[in-house]
Coordinates of C-alpha atoms in Angstrom, one line a residue:
X11 CA 50.5 181.4 103.8
X12 CA 46.8 179.7 102.9
X13 CA 46.5 176.2 101.7
X14 CA 45.2 178.0 98.0
X15 CA 48.2 180.3 98.5
X16 CA 50.7 177.0 98.8
X17 CA 49.0 175.2 96.0
X18 CA 49.1 178.2 94.0
X19 CA 52.9 179.0 94.5
X20 CA 53.6 175.5 93.7
X21 CA 51.7 175.5 90.4
X22 CA 53.0 178.6 88.9
X23 CA 56.7 178.4 88.4
X24 CA 55.9 175.3 86.2
X25 CA 53.0 177.0 84.1
X26 CA 54.9 180.5 83.9
X27 CA 56.7 181.1 79.9
X28 CA 60.4 180.1 80.7
X29 CA 62.9 183.5 80.4
X30 CA 66.0 181.0 79.7
X31 CA 66.6 179.5 76.5
X32 CA 65.9 176.1 77.3
X33 CA 62.7 174.7 77.1
X34 CA 60.7 172.1 79.2
X35 CA 59.6 169.1 78.3
X36 CA 56.1 170.2 77.1
X37 CA 57.3 172.6 74.7
X38 CA 59.9 170.0 73.3
X39 CA 56.4 168.1 72.8
X40 CA 54.7 170.8 71.3
X41 CA 58.0 171.9 68.7
X42 CA 58.1 168.7 67.7
X43 CA 54.6 168.2 66.3
X44 CA 55.1 171.2 64.3
X45 CA 58.4 170.0 63.4
X46 CA 56.7 166.7 61.8
X47 CA 53.9 168.7 59.9
X48 CA 51.2 168.4 62.5
X49 CA 48.6 171.4 62.7
X50 CA 45.7 169.3 63.9
X51 CA 45.6 167.5 66.9
X52 CA 42.2 166.0 68.8
X53 CA 42.3 165.4 72.9
X54 CA 41.0 165.6 76.2
X55 CA 42.8 167.4 79.1
X56 CA 43.9 166.3 82.2
X57 CA 45.9 166.9 84.9
X58 CA 49.1 164.4 83.9
X59 CA 49.0 166.5 80.7
X60 CA 48.5 170.2 81.6
X61 CA 52.1 171.4 81.0
X62 CA 51.7 170.0 77.3
X63 CA 48.1 171.8 77.2
X64 CA 49.7 175.0 78.5
X65 CA 52.2 175.1 75.7
X66 CA 49.3 174.5 73.4
X67 CA 47.8 177.4 74.7
X68 CA 51.0 179.0 73.8
X69 CA 51.1 177.7 70.1
X70 CA 47.4 178.2 69.1
X71 CA 48.2 179.6 66.2
X72 CA 50.7 177.1 64.7
X73 CA 48.6 174.1 65.8
X74 CA 44.8 173.4 66.3
X75 CA 43.5 171.4 69.3
X76 CA 39.9 170.1 69.1
X77 CA 38.5 169.2 72.4
X78 CA 36.4 166.0 71.9
X79 CA 34.3 164.8 74.7
X80 CA 35.6 161.1 75.3
X81 CA 39.2 160.3 74.3
X82 CA 37.7 157.3 72.3
X83 CA 36.3 160.0 70.1
X84 CA 39.6 161.9 69.8
X85 CA 41.4 158.9 68.6
X86 CA 38.6 157.9 66.4
X87 CA 39.1 161.6 64.9
X88 CA 42.4 161.2 64.4
X89 CA 42.0 157.9 62.7
X90 CA 39.4 159.7 60.5
X91 CA 41.6 162.6 59.9
X92 CA 44.7 159.9 59.0
X93 CA 42.3 158.1 56.8
X94 CA 41.3 160.7 54.7
X95 CA 44.8 162.1 54.0
X96 CA 47.4 159.3 54.5
X97 CA 48.9 162.0 56.8
X98 CA 49.6 160.6 60.2
X99 CA 47.0 161.3 63.2
X100 CA 47.9 162.6 66.5
X101 CA 45.4 162.6 69.4
X102 CA 46.2 163.6 73.2
X103 CA 45.0 162.1 76.6
X104 CA 45.8 162.4 80.4
X105 CA 46.6 158.9 82.5
X106 CA 44.9 156.5 83.4
X107 CA 41.1 156.2 82.3
X108 CA 42.3 158.9 79.8
X109 CA 44.3 156.2 78.3
X110 CA 42.3 153.6 78.7
X111 CA 39.4 155.2 77.0
X112 CA 41.7 155.6 74.2
X113 CA 42.8 152.0 73.6
X114 CA 39.6 151.0 71.5
X115 CA 40.7 153.8 69.3
X116 CA 44.8 152.7 69.0
X117 CA 43.3 149.3 68.6
X118 CA 41.1 149.8 65.8
X119 CA 44.0 151.4 63.9
X120 CA 46.5 148.9 64.5
X121 CA 44.1 146.3 62.9
X122 CA 43.7 148.5 59.7
X123 CA 47.3 150.0 59.8
X124 CA 46.5 153.6 60.3
X125 CA 49.3 156.0 61.1
X126 CA 48.7 157.8 64.4
X127 CA 50.6 159.1 67.2
X128 CA 48.5 158.9 70.4
X129 CA 50.9 160.9 73.4
X130 CA 49.4 159.6 76.8
X131 CA 50.0 161.7 80.3
X132 CA 51.4 159.2 83.0
X133 CA 52.2 160.1 87.0
X134 CA 55.2 161.2 88.0
X135 CA 58.2 158.9 87.7
X136 CA 58.7 158.3 91.1
X137 CA 55.1 157.6 91.7
X138 CA 55.4 154.9 89.0
X139 CA 54.7 151.4 90.7
X140 CA 52.8 152.8 93.5
X141 CA 49.3 152.7 92.6
X142 CA 49.2 156.5 91.9
X143 CA 46.1 158.4 91.3
X144 CA 45.3 157.9 87.6
X145 CA 48.2 155.4 87.5
X146 CA 47.8 152.5 84.4
X147 CA 50.4 151.0 82.7
X148 CA 50.0 152.3 79.4
X149 CA 53.3 151.1 78.0
X150 CA 52.7 147.7 78.8
X151 CA 48.6 147.6 78.2
X152 CA 48.9 148.9 74.3
X153 CA 52.1 146.7 73.4
X154 CA 50.1 144.3 71.3
X155 CA 48.0 146.9 69.7
X156 CA 50.7 149.4 68.2
X157 CA 53.8 149.1 66.3
X158 CA 55.8 150.7 69.0
X159 CA 55.1 152.3 72.4
X160 CA 57.6 154.3 74.5
X161 CA 57.7 155.4 78.3
X162 CA 60.0 158.4 78.3
X163 CA 61.7 159.2 81.4
X164 CA 64.3 161.3 80.5
X165 CA 63.1 164.8 79.1
X166 CA 66.4 164.9 76.8
X167 CA 65.0 161.8 74.7
X168 CA 61.5 163.4 73.7
X169 CA 62.9 165.5 70.9
X170 CA 64.6 162.4 69.5
X171 CA 61.5 160.3 70.4
X172 CA 58.6 162.6 68.9
X173 CA 60.7 162.2 65.4
X174 CA 61.2 158.9 65.6
X175 CA 57.8 157.8 66.6
X176 CA 56.4 159.7 63.8
X177 CA 59.1 157.8 61.1
X178 CA 57.4 154.8 62.5
X179 CA 54.3 155.4 62.4
X180 CA 54.0 156.1 58.7
X181 CA 57.1 153.9 57.7
X182 CA 56.6 150.7 55.7
X183 CA 53.2 149.3 56.8
X184 CA 51.4 152.4 58.8
X185 CA 50.3 152.0 62.6
X186 CA 49.8 153.3 65.6
X187 CA 52.6 154.8 68.1
X188 CA 52.1 155.3 71.9
X189 CA 54.3 157.7 73.9
X190 CA 53.7 157.5 77.7
X191 CA 55.0 160.8 79.4
X192 CA 55.2 161.1 82.6
X193 CA 54.0 164.6 84.1
X194 CA 57.8 165.7 86.0
X195 CA 59.2 164.6 82.4
X196 CA 56.8 167.5 80.6
X197 CA 57.6 169.8 83.9
X198 CA 61.7 169.2 83.5
X199 CA 63.9 171.5 81.3
X200 CA 66.0 170.3 78.9
X201 CA 69.2 171.9 78.1
X202 CA 70.4 169.0 75.7
X203 CA 68.6 166.4 73.8
X204 CA 70.2 163.0 72.8
X205 CA 69.3 160.5 70.3
X206 CA 67.4 157.0 71.2
X207 CA 69.3 154.0 70.8
X208 CA 68.1 151.7 68.2
X209 CA 67.7 151.5 64.1
X210 CA 65.6 154.2 62.4
X211 CA 63.0 153.0 60.1
X212 CA 63.9 154.2 56.5
X213 CA 60.8 156.1 55.2
X214 CA 61.4 154.7 51.5
X215 CA 62.4 151.0 52.4
X216 CA 59.1 150.6 50.8
X217 CA 60.3 151.7 47.5
X218 CA 62.8 148.5 46.5
X219 CA 61.2 145.7 44.6
X220 CA 63.0 142.4 43.7
X221 CA 62.3 142.9 40.1
X222 CA 62.9 139.4 38.9
X223 CA 60.6 137.9 41.4
X224 CA 58.0 140.3 39.5
X225 CA 59.4 138.9 36.4
X226 CA 58.1 136.0 37.5
X227 CA 54.8 137.7 38.4
X228 CA 54.5 138.7 35.1
X229 CA 55.0 135.4 33.1
X230 CA 52.1 134.1 35.1
X231 CA 49.7 136.7 35.2
X232 CA 50.0 136.5 31.3
X233 CA 49.6 132.8 30.8
X234 CA 46.6 132.5 33.2
X235 CA 43.4 131.6 31.5
X236 CA 41.4 132.6 34.8
X237 CA 42.9 135.1 36.6
X238 CA 41.7 137.5 39.4
X239 CA 43.1 140.3 41.1
X240 CA 42.0 140.3 44.8
X241 CA 43.4 143.8 46.5
X242 CA 43.2 145.4 49.7
X243 CA 43.4 148.4 52.0
X244 CA 47.4 148.2 51.2
X245 CA 46.5 149.9 47.8
X246 CA 44.7 152.6 49.6
X247 CA 47.7 153.0 52.0
X248 CA 50.0 153.1 49.0
X249 CA 48.3 155.7 46.7
X250 CA 48.3 152.8 44.3
X251 CA 44.8 153.3 43.0
X252 CA 45.9 155.2 39.5
X253 CA 48.4 152.5 39.4
X254 CA 46.3 149.8 39.6
X255 CA 43.8 151.3 37.2
X256 CA 46.4 151.6 34.9
X257 CA 47.5 147.9 34.9
X258 CA 43.8 146.7 34.5
X259 CA 43.5 149.0 31.8
X260 CA 46.4 147.2 30.0
X261 CA 45.6 143.7 30.8
X262 CA 41.6 144.0 31.1
X263 CA 42.1 141.5 34.4
X264 CA 39.4 141.2 36.8
X265 CA 39.4 142.9 39.9
X266 CA 37.3 142.2 43.3
X267 CA 38.1 144.7 46.5
X268 CA 38.1 143.6 50.1
X269 CA 35.8 145.8 52.3
X270 CA 39.5 148.1 53.1
X271 CA 39.9 148.4 49.4
X272 CA 36.8 149.9 48.4
X273 CA 37.7 153.1 46.4
X274 CA 41.0 151.7 45.3
X275 CA 39.6 150.4 42.3
X276 CA 36.4 152.0 40.8
X277 CA 33.0 150.2 41.5
X278 CA 32.0 151.3 37.7
X279 CA 34.8 150.1 35.9
X280 CA 33.9 147.2 33.9
X281 CA 36.8 145.0 35.0
X282 CA 34.9 145.4 38.9
X283 CA 33.6 142.4 40.3
X284 CA 32.6 144.1 43.5
X285 CA 33.5 143.4 47.1
X286 CA 34.2 139.7 48.0
X287 CA 34.1 137.7 50.8
X288 CA 31.1 137.1 53.8
X289 CA 28.6 140.2 52.1
X290 CA 30.4 140.3 48.9
X291 CA 28.7 139.9 45.1
X292 CA 28.0 136.6 43.7
X293 CA 30.2 137.1 40.9
X294 CA 33.4 138.3 43.0
X295 CA 33.2 134.9 45.1
X296 CA 32.2 132.8 42.4
X297 CA 35.1 133.8 40.2
X298 CA 37.4 133.3 43.4
X299 CA 36.3 129.8 43.3
X300 CA 36.9 129.1 39.6
X301 CA 39.7 131.6 38.7
X302 CA 43.4 129.7 38.0
X303 CA 45.5 132.4 39.1
X304 CA 44.6 135.0 42.4
X305 CA 46.8 137.8 42.4
X306 CA 46.6 139.4 45.5
X307 CA 48.1 142.4 46.5
X308 CA 47.6 144.5 50.0
X309 CA 45.4 141.8 51.6
X310 CA 46.1 139.8 54.9
X311 CA 43.5 137.0 53.7
X312 CA 41.4 138.2 56.8
X313 CA 38.6 135.7 57.7
X314 CA 35.8 137.6 56.2
X315 CA 37.1 137.1 52.9
X316 CA 38.2 133.9 52.8
X317 CA 35.5 131.9 55.2
X318 CA 36.7 128.0 55.4
X319 CA 40.6 128.8 54.4
X320 CA 41.2 125.4 53.5
X321 CA 38.9 125.9 50.3
X322 CA 39.9 129.1 49.7
X323 CA 40.5 129.8 45.8
X324 CA 40.9 126.2 45.5
X325 CA 41.9 125.8 41.8
X326 CA 44.2 128.8 42.0
X327 CA 47.7 129.6 42.1
X328 CA 48.4 132.0 44.6
X329 CA 50.7 135.3 44.3
X330 CA 50.7 137.3 47.7
X331 CA 51.9 141.0 47.3
X332 CA 52.3 142.8 50.7
X333 CA 54.6 145.2 52.5
X334 CA 54.8 143.0 55.2
X335 CA 56.8 140.4 55.0
X336 CA 54.7 138.7 58.7
X337 CA 51.4 138.5 56.7
X338 CA 52.8 136.3 53.8
X339 CA 51.5 132.9 54.8
X340 CA 50.2 133.9 57.7
X341 CA 46.8 132.8 56.9
X342 CA 46.7 131.1 53.5
X343 CA 49.9 130.0 52.1
X344 CA 51.1 131.5 48.6
X345 CA 52.7 129.6 46.0
X346 CA 54.9 133.1 44.9
X347 CA 54.8 136.4 47.4
X348 CA 56.8 139.4 46.7
X349 CA 57.6 142.0 49.5
X350 CA 57.1 145.4 48.6
X351 CA 54.4 148.1 48.8
X352 CA 51.4 147.9 46.5
X353 CA 52.2 150.9 44.5
X354 CA 56.3 149.9 44.0
X355 CA 54.9 146.2 43.0
X356 CA 52.4 147.5 40.4
X357 CA 54.9 150.0 38.8
X358 CA 57.1 147.4 38.7
X359 CA 54.8 145.1 36.6
X360 CA 53.5 148.0 34.5
X361 CA 57.2 148.8 33.2
X362 CA 57.9 145.3 32.9
X363 CA 54.9 145.0 31.0
X364 CA 55.8 147.6 28.6
X365 CA 58.9 145.4 27.4
X366 CA 56.8 142.3 26.4
X367 CA 55.4 144.4 23.6
X368 CA 51.8 144.4 22.3
X369 CA 51.4 141.1 20.6
X370 CA 52.3 139.5 24.0
X371 CA 49.3 141.1 25.8
X372 CA 47.4 140.7 23.0
X373 CA 47.3 137.2 23.1
X374 CA 47.0 137.0 26.8
X375 CA 43.4 139.3 26.5
X376 CA 42.6 136.9 23.6
X377 CA 43.3 133.8 25.9
X378 CA 41.0 134.8 28.4
X379 CA 38.1 135.6 26.5
X380 CA 36.0 133.0 27.5
X381 CA 36.6 134.1 30.9
X382 CA 35.3 137.5 30.5
X383 CA 32.2 136.4 29.4
X384 CA 31.8 133.8 32.3
X385 CA 31.9 136.5 34.3
X386 CA 29.7 139.0 32.8
X387 CA 26.9 136.0 32.9
X388 CA 27.7 135.6 36.5
X389 CA 27.1 139.2 36.7
X390 CA 23.7 139.3 34.5
X391 CA 22.6 136.3 36.5
X392 CA 22.8 137.8 40.4
X393 CA 23.2 141.7 40.2
X394 CA 23.3 143.4 43.7
X395 CA 19.7 144.6 43.5
X396 CA 17.8 146.6 45.8
X397 CA 14.1 145.4 45.9
X398 CA 11.9 148.9 46.4
X399 CA 9.1 149.5 49.0
X400 CA 6.0 152.1 48.7
X401 CA 5.3 151.6 52.7
X402 CA 8.6 151.6 54.4
X403 CA 12.2 152.5 53.8
X404 CA 14.3 150.0 52.5
X405 CA 18.3 150.2 53.9
X406 CA 19.4 149.6 50.4
X407 CA 17.2 152.3 48.8
X408 CA 18.6 154.8 51.8
X409 CA 22.2 153.8 50.1
X410 CA 21.1 154.1 46.7
X411 CA 19.3 157.7 47.6
X412 CA 22.0 159.0 49.2
X413 CA 24.4 157.8 46.3
X414 CA 21.7 160.1 43.5
X415 CA 21.8 163.4 45.9
X416 CA 25.6 163.5 46.8
X417 CA 26.1 162.3 42.7
X418 CA 28.1 159.7 44.2
X419 CA 31.1 162.1 45.4
X420 CA 30.6 162.2 49.3
X421 CA 33.3 160.3 51.5
X422 CA 31.2 158.1 53.2
X423 CA 32.2 157.2 56.8
X424 CA 30.7 154.4 58.7
X425 CA 30.1 152.3 61.6
X426 CA 30.1 149.1 62.0
X427 CA 27.0 146.7 61.5
X428 CA 24.2 146.1 58.7
X429 CA 24.3 149.8 57.4
X430 CA 28.1 149.2 57.2
X431 CA 27.7 146.4 54.4
X432 CA 24.7 147.9 53.1
X433 CA 27.1 151.2 52.2
X434 CA 29.6 148.8 50.9
X435 CA 27.6 147.0 48.7
X436 CA 25.3 150.1 47.1
X437 CA 27.4 153.3 47.0
X438 CA 29.7 153.0 43.9
X439 CA 32.7 154.6 45.1
X440 CA 34.8 156.6 42.5
X441 CA 38.4 157.3 44.2
X442 CA 40.4 156.6 46.6
X443 CA 39.9 157.1 50.4
X444 CA 36.3 158.0 49.7
X445 CA 35.7 155.4 51.7
X446 CA 36.4 155.2 55.7
X447 CA 35.3 152.2 57.8
X448 CA 36.5 150.5 60.6
X449 CA 37.5 147.1 59.1
X450 CA 39.4 144.5 61.2
X451 CA 38.4 145.5 64.5
X452 CA 34.8 146.0 63.5
X453 CA 34.3 149.1 66.4
X454 CA 30.9 150.4 66.8
X455 CA 30.7 154.2 67.4
X456 CA 34.1 154.3 65.0
X457 CA 31.8 156.6 62.3
X458 CA 30.6 159.8 64.0
X459 CA 34.0 160.9 65.3
X460 CA 36.2 159.5 62.4
X461 CA 33.5 161.7 60.2
X462 CA 34.7 164.6 62.1
X463 CA 38.3 164.1 61.6
X464 CA 37.6 163.3 57.7
X465 CA 35.7 166.7 57.6
X466 CA 38.5 168.5 58.9
X467 CA 41.3 166.7 56.7
X468 CA 39.1 167.5 53.4
X469 CA 36.9 170.3 54.4
X470 CA 35.7 170.8 50.4
X471 CA 34.6 167.8 50.3
X472 CA 31.2 166.9 51.4
X473 CA 31.9 163.8 54.4
X474 CA 28.6 162.0 55.5
X475 CA 28.5 159.9 58.4
X476 CA 26.3 156.4 57.8
X477 CA 25.6 154.7 61.2
X478 CA 23.1 152.5 62.8
X479 CA 20.8 153.5 65.7
X480 CA 22.8 151.2 68.3
X481 CA 26.6 152.8 67.2
X482 CA 25.4 156.5 67.2
X483 CA 24.3 156.0 71.0
X484 CA 28.2 155.1 71.8
X485 CA 29.7 158.1 70.7
X486 CA 27.1 160.6 69.9
X487 CA 28.5 163.2 72.6
X488 CA 31.1 164.1 69.8
X489 CA 28.0 166.1 67.9
X490 CA 28.8 168.8 70.4
X491 CA 32.6 168.8 69.2
X492 CA 31.5 169.5 65.8
X493 CA 28.8 172.2 66.9
X494 CA 31.5 174.1 68.7
X495 CA 34.1 174.1 66.0
X496 CA 31.5 174.9 63.4
X497 CA 32.2 171.5 61.4
X498 CA 29.0 170.9 59.2
X499 CA 28.9 167.4 60.2
X500 CA 26.2 165.1 58.6
X501 CA 25.1 162.1 60.2
X502 CA 22.9 159.5 58.6
X503 CA 20.9 157.5 61.6
X504 CA 19.6 153.7 59.7
X505 CA 17.6 153.5 62.5
X506 CA 15.7 149.8 62.4
X507 CA 15.4 149.5 66.3
X508 CA 17.9 146.9 66.5
X509 CA 21.4 145.7 67.1
X510 CA 20.8 144.9 63.4
X511 CA 23.5 142.7 62.6
X512 CA 23.4 140.7 65.8
X513 CA 19.5 140.2 65.1
X514 CA 20.2 139.1 61.8
X515 CA 23.0 136.3 63.1
X516 CA 20.2 135.4 65.7
X517 CA 17.5 134.9 62.9
X518 CA 19.3 133.0 60.6
X519 CA 21.8 130.6 63.1
X520 CA 20.3 131.0 66.4
X521 CA 16.3 130.3 65.7
X522 CA 15.2 133.8 66.1
X523 CA 16.3 133.7 69.5
X524 CA 16.6 137.3 69.7
X525 CA 18.2 137.8 72.4
X526 CA 19.4 141.7 73.9
X527 CA 19.2 143.3 70.5
X528 CA 16.1 145.3 70.9
X529 CA 17.0 149.2 70.6
X530 CA 13.1 150.5 70.3
X531 CA 13.2 152.1 73.4
X532 CA 16.2 154.7 72.4
X533 CA 16.0 159.1 72.4
X534 CA 14.1 160.8 69.8
X535 CA 17.0 161.3 67.5
X536 CA 16.0 164.5 66.1
X537 CA 15.0 166.1 69.6
X538 CA 18.5 164.9 70.5
X539 CA 20.0 166.4 67.5
X540 CA 18.2 169.9 68.6
X541 CA 19.3 169.7 72.1
X542 CA 23.0 169.9 70.8
X543 CA 21.9 173.0 68.4
X544 CA 21.6 170.7 65.2
X545 CA 19.3 170.3 62.7
X546 CA 17.5 167.1 63.2
X547 CA 15.2 165.4 60.2
X548 CA 13.1 162.3 60.0
X549 CA 11.7 160.4 57.2
X550 CA 9.7 157.7 57.7
X551 CA 8.0 157.1 54.1
X552 CA 10.1 156.3 50.9
X553 CA 7.9 159.5 49.0
X554 CA 9.9 161.7 51.8
X555 CA 13.5 160.5 51.9
X556 CA 15.1 161.7 48.8
X557 CA 13.5 165.5 49.9
X558 CA 15.0 164.9 53.4
X559 CA 18.5 164.1 52.6
X560 CA 18.9 167.1 50.0
X561 CA 17.4 169.5 52.6
X562 CA 19.5 168.4 55.4
X563 CA 22.7 168.2 53.1
X564 CA 22.3 171.5 51.6
X565 CA 22.0 172.6 55.6
X566 CA 25.4 174.6 56.3
X567 CA 25.7 173.4 60.1
X568 CA 25.6 169.9 61.5
X569 CA 22.6 167.8 60.4
X570 CA 21.2 164.4 62.4
X571 CA 19.1 162.1 59.9
X572 CA 16.7 159.8 61.8
X573 CA 15.7 157.6 58.8
X574 CA 13.7 155.0 59.9
X575 CA 13.8 151.9 57.7
X576 CA 12.7 148.4 57.7
X577 CA 13.3 146.6 61.0
X578 CA 14.1 143.1 60.1
X579 CA 15.7 143.2 56.6
X580 CA 18.6 141.2 56.1
X581 CA 22.1 141.4 54.5
X582 CA 22.6 139.3 51.1
X583 CA 24.5 137.8 50.0
X584 CA 25.9 136.1 52.9
X585 CA 28.3 133.5 53.4
X586 CA 27.9 131.4 56.8
X587 CA 30.6 131.8 59.2
X588 CA 33.4 128.9 58.7
X589 CA 31.6 127.7 54.9
X590 CA 32.9 128.2 51.9
X591 CA 32.2 131.0 49.0
X592 CA 30.2 128.4 46.9
X593 CA 27.6 128.4 50.1
X594 CA 26.3 131.5 49.3
X595 CA 23.2 132.4 50.6
X596 CA 21.5 135.2 48.3
X597 CA 18.1 135.7 49.5

């Protein structure tokens, strides 16, 4: 027998469909995904996961696999899918470099509490620890950046591991779960399954709240003269946006969302102060400095929000509501706290308020009339305005134009950098999950593949990736993924020829020493789009901007916009790193 024939004989028994009732591990995995409601998966095959891909081919009518061009793109696309829906996103990658390429996406999801299940291939169990080809300790490597990590060495455990992984990913504070599976386990035939040891998380654990503590929150809220609601991604994760708006309509309390909380409260609502933090509004940051009660819901007091933590909300009694008890007091010690998810807490607050009577609520609102007038004065004194130019496209004007042509209804997915902040500042958001971005990890390259996932999750919606010329070049290979599957991806490149945010910091804090930030030598993005088979459009003058946007958004396929903007425009306001919010630089 020739070497080729021997190789075929060795592989064929494993790849052939089974005639017996007992499934092999790979089939258990795919059936487990389908059982947990998965119909979309992103991945890139390799040797260690070929048995799984063989089963995906068999079950292709029940689960659709999208072939990406880099494993980082697979996880970001799964994130975009999860962020747009609240469902668990799923990615499948091979061992070794497949797993290491996925790490950035896993860490991105972990920092932003995004539910993912990432399945990684592993070398056969007999070769683990021998430095086998494409071996890496995926279990150990991912432990710090996951809610849970598995290395499954027994095929009989696969069924229960899959189910448990989905429960862990979505329950409580969501996050990514990694399942590392050796190739021989996916090939092994299983005649029975056994339960995974340990307690199972309760999917309903977030529904419980201490009503006595909620009562205390209400008393403090009603008594405050200068309250502010500081809300974050927990509002979006818990699908609590309607409840938050209901509470604000009852009490007329001002609200400031974090970067991750955008969309969780309508930007156009009269009570909205705009985003707070390093690039937040003058109104929001000033209100935080002067409030006497800060009710923080679904936030973690991130350094980009607080600046100098010791002086954050210096005059306020702080109440912190969060689903994760480890978040409470981790960065800023509150005076009072409640462990609960945002929706449960808000509904409990609203219910208890209904027992207070209209007179009590009216008196509280009247007591805060001076506070309301003060806030309106700050809004008028320092609005978030854009200076327009007839000669060059201002980045802020680009976002304003994008808002006009989309009617403010598009799902905006961004990369990380100046464009991200301008989009946050100048695209008012109407609804939850309309804003998708990498917050905690700040991952360049996130935007384009995440937009693919979001568009597949929300096919009826207009999804637009807003990226910089730097981040775009990190994951632009995924354009071909959109082309291959007919995904109407729209990518707006804010092209200023720099790593913009780094350049701004070098200008402001490093005496304009522009060290290694020049991206003027970059591809012709229009030609690059055409090479992929996409429509490429460019705008360099303000007079052409809106027409170009309308033309490209109307295109039924993939459109790449190269929008050349002012090279050295800076994001303002800005709070210098380590300073308090009263040290804002407005311009």
